[in-house]
mmCIF file of C-alpha atoms in Angstrom:
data_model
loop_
_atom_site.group_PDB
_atom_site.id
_atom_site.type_symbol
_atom_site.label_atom_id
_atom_site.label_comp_id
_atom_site.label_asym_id
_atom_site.label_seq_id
_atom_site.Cartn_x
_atom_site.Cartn_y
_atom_site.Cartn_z
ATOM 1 C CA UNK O 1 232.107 70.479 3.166
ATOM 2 C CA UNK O 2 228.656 72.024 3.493
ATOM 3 C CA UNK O 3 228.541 74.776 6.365
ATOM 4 C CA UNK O 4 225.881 76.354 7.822
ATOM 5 C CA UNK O 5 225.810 79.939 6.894
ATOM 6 C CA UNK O 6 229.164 79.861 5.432
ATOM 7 C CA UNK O 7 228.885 78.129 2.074
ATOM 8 C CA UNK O 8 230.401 75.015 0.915
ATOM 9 C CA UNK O 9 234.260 74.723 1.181
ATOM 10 C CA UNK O 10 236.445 72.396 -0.849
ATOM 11 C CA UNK O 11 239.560 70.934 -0.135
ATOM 12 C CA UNK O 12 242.244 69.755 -2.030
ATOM 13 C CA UNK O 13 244.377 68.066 0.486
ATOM 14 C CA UNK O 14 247.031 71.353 0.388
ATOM 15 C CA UNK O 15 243.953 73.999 -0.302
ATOM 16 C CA UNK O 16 240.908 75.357 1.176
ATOM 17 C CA UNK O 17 238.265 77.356 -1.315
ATOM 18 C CA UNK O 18 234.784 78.288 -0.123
ATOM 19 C CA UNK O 19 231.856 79.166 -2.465
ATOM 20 C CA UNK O 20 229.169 81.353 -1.375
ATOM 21 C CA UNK O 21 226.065 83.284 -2.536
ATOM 22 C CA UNK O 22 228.752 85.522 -3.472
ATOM 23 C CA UNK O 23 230.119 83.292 -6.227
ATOM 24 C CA UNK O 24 226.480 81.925 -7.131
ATOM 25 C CA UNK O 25 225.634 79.221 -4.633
ATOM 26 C CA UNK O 26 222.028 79.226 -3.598
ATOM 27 C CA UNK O 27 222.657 79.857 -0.723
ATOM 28 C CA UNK O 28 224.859 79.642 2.080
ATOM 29 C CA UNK O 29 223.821 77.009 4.453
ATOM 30 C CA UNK O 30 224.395 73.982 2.657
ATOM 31 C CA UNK O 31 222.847 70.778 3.926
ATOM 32 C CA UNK O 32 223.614 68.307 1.237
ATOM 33 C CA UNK O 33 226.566 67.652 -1.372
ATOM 34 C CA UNK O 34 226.474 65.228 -4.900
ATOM 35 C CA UNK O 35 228.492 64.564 -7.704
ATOM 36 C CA UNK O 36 226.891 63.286 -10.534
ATOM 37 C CA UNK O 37 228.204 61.241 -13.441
ATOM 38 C CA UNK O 38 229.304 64.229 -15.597
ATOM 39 C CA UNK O 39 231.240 64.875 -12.254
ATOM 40 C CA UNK O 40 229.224 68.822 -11.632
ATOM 41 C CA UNK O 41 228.941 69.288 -8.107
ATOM 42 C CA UNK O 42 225.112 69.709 -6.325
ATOM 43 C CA UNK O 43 224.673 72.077 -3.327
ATOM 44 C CA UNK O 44 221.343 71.312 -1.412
ATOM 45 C CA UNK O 45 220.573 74.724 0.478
ATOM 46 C CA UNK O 46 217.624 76.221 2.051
ATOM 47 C CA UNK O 47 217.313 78.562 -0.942
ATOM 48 C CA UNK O 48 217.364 76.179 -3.730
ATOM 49 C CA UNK O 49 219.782 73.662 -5.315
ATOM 50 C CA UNK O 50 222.951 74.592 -7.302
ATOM 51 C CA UNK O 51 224.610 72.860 -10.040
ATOM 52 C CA UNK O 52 228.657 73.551 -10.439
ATOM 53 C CA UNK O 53 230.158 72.487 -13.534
ATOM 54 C CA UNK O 54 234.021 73.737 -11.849
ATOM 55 C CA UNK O 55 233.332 77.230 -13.163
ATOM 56 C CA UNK O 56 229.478 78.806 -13.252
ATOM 57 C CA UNK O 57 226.747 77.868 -10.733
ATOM 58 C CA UNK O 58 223.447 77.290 -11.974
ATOM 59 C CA UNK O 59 220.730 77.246 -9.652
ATOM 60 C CA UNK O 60 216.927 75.884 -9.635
ATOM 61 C CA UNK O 61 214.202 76.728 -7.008
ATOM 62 C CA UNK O 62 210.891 76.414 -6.951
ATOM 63 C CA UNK O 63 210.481 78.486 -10.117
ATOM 64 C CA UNK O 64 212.283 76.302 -11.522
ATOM 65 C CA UNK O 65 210.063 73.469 -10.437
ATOM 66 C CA UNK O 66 211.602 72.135 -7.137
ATOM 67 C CA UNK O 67 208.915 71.074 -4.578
ATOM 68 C CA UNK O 68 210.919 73.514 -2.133
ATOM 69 C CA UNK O 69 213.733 75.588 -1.909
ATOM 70 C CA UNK O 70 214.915 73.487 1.070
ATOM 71 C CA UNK O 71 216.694 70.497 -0.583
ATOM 72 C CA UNK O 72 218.044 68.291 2.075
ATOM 73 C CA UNK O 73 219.013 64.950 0.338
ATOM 74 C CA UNK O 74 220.350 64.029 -3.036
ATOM 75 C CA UNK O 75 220.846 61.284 -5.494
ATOM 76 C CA UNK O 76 221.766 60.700 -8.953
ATOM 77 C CA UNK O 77 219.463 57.144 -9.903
ATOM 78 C CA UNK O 78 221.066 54.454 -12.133
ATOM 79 C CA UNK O 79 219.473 55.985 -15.433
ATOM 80 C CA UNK O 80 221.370 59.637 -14.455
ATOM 81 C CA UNK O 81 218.176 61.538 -13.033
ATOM 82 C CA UNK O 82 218.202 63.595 -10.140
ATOM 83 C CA UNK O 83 216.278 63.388 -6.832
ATOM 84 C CA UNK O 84 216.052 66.368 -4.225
ATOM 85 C CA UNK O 85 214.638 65.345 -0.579
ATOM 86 C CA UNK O 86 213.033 68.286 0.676
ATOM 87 C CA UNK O 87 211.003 69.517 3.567
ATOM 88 C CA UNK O 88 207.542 69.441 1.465
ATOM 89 C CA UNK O 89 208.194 66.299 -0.946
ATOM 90 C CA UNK O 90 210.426 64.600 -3.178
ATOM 91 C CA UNK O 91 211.636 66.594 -6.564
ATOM 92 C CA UNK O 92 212.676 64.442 -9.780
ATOM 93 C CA UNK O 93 215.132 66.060 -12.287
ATOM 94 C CA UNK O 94 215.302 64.503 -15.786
ATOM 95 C CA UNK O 95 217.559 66.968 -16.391
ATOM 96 C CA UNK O 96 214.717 69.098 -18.546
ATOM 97 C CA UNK O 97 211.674 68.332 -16.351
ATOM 98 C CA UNK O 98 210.730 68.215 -12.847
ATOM 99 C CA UNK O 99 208.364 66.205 -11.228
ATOM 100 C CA UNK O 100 206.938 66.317 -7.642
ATOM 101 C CA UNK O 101 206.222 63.406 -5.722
ATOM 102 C CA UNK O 102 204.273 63.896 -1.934
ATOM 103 C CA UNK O 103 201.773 62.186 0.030
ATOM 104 C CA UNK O 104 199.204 62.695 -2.578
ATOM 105 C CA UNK O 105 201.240 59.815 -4.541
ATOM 106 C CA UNK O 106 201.897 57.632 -1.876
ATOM 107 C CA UNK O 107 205.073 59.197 -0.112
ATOM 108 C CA UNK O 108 204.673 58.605 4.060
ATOM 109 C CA UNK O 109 205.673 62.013 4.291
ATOM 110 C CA UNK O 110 206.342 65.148 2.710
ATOM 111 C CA UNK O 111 209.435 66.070 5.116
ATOM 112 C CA UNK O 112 211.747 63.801 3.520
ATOM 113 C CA UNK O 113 215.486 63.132 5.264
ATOM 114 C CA UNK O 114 217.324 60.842 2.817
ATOM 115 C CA UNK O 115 216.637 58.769 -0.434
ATOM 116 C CA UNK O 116 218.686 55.484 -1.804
ATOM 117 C CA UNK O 117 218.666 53.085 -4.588
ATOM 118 C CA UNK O 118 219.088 50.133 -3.652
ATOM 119 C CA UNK O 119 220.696 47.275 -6.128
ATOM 120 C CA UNK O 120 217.193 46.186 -7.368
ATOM 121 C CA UNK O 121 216.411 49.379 -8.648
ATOM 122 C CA UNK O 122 213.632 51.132 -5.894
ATOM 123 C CA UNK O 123 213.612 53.794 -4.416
ATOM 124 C CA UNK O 124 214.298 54.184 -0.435
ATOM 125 C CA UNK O 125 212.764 57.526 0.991
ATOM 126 C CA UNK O 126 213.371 58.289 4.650
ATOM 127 C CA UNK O 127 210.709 60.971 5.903
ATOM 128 C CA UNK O 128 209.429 61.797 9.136
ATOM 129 C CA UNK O 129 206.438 59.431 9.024
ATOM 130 C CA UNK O 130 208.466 55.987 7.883
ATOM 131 C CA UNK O 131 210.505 54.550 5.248
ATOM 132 C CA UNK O 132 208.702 54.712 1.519
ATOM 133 C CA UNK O 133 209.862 52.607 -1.016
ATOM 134 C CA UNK O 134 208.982 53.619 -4.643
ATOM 135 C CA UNK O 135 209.417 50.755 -7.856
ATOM 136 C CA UNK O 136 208.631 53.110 -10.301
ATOM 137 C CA UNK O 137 205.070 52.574 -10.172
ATOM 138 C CA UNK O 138 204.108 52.060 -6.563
ATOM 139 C CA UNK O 139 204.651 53.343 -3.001
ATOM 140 C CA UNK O 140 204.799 51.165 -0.371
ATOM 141 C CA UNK O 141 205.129 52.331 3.296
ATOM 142 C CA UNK O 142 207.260 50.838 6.219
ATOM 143 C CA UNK O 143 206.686 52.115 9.679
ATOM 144 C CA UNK O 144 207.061 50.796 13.189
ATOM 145 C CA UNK O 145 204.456 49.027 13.019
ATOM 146 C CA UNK O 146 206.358 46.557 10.588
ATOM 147 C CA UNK O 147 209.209 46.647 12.457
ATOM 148 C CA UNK O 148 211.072 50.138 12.038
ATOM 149 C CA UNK O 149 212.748 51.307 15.142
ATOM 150 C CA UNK O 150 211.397 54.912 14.819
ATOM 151 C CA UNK O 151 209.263 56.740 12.112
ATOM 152 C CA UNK O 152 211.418 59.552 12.002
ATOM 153 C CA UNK O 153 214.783 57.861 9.351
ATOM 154 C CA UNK O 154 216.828 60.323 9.037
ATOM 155 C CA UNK O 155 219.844 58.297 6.756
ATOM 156 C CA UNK O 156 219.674 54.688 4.661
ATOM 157 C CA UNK O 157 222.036 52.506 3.694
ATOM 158 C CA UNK O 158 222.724 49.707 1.724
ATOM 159 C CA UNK O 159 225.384 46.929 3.173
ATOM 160 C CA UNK O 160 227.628 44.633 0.850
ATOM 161 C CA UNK O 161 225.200 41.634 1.184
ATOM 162 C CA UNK O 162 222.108 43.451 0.390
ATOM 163 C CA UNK O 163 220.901 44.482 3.555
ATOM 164 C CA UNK O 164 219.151 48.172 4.337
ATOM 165 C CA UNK O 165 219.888 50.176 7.195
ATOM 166 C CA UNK O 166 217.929 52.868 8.732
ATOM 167 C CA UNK O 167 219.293 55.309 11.038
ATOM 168 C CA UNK O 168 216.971 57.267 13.559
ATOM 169 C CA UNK O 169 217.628 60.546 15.648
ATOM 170 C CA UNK O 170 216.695 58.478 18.755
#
């Protein structure tokens, strides 16, 4: 459970445990939560992202090479790379490397709310200015103006027979 302003707690179904800045989290609002396949837990905060692997945090900022410190989606592609939604692009983790992705690529918007991959393989970006959808080589926009109920998508999903939904704050 991501808090904000006091940490991320776990729960074991008997237990409660809360990490903090005090045990090495980021920091402690915490806006987004992913395991990935090695099963290490990712903390999206508003000071970075942190990596647990069930004992030691490791954290990565914009030092590291995050876009920004504000990481508010995550996702963990089918080839096991990492993608951080923030509030000033769209971070890629190959797990050595980062690599930034904002309107200057093609992204609608650098605030970006939520990210899927969808069953074909691309790349769903929810920002404040539309849906982008990314193949691995190209960026291609969806707004209201093709349909889209509101520019601002703030979560995506991906129903059982293939279809996309986009959810909107109003």
């Amino acid at each position: 459970f991501g808090t904000i302003g006091g940490g991320a707690s776990r729960y074991d179904g008997k237990t409660w445990t809360t990490f903090s800045v005090k045990n090495g989290l980021a920091g402690n609002i915490v806006v987004s939560l992913l395991e990935d396949s090695e099963r290490h837990i990712w903390f999206g905060t508003g000071d970075g992202v942190s990596r647990y692997d069930g004992k030691n945090f490791t954290t990565f900022t914009t030092q590291d090479g995050l876009v920004s410190n504000s990481a508010g989606s995550m996702l963990q592609d089918g080839n096991g790379y990492l993608w951080f939604g923030t509030d000033s692009g769209l971070s890629w983790f190959d797990n050595e490397t980062w690599t930034t992705f904002t309107t200057q690529d093609g992204l609608a918007h650098n605030w970006t709310t939520s990210v899927l991959q969808d069953r074909e393989g691309n790349l769903w970006i929810g920002t404040w200015e539309g849906i982008s959808r990314y193949d691995g080589q190209t960026w291609t926009t969806f707004t209201t103006n093709d349909g889209l109920a509101h520019n601002v998508v703030q979560s995506i999903f991906q129903d059982q027979v293939g279809n996309l939904w986009f959810g909107s704050p109003q």
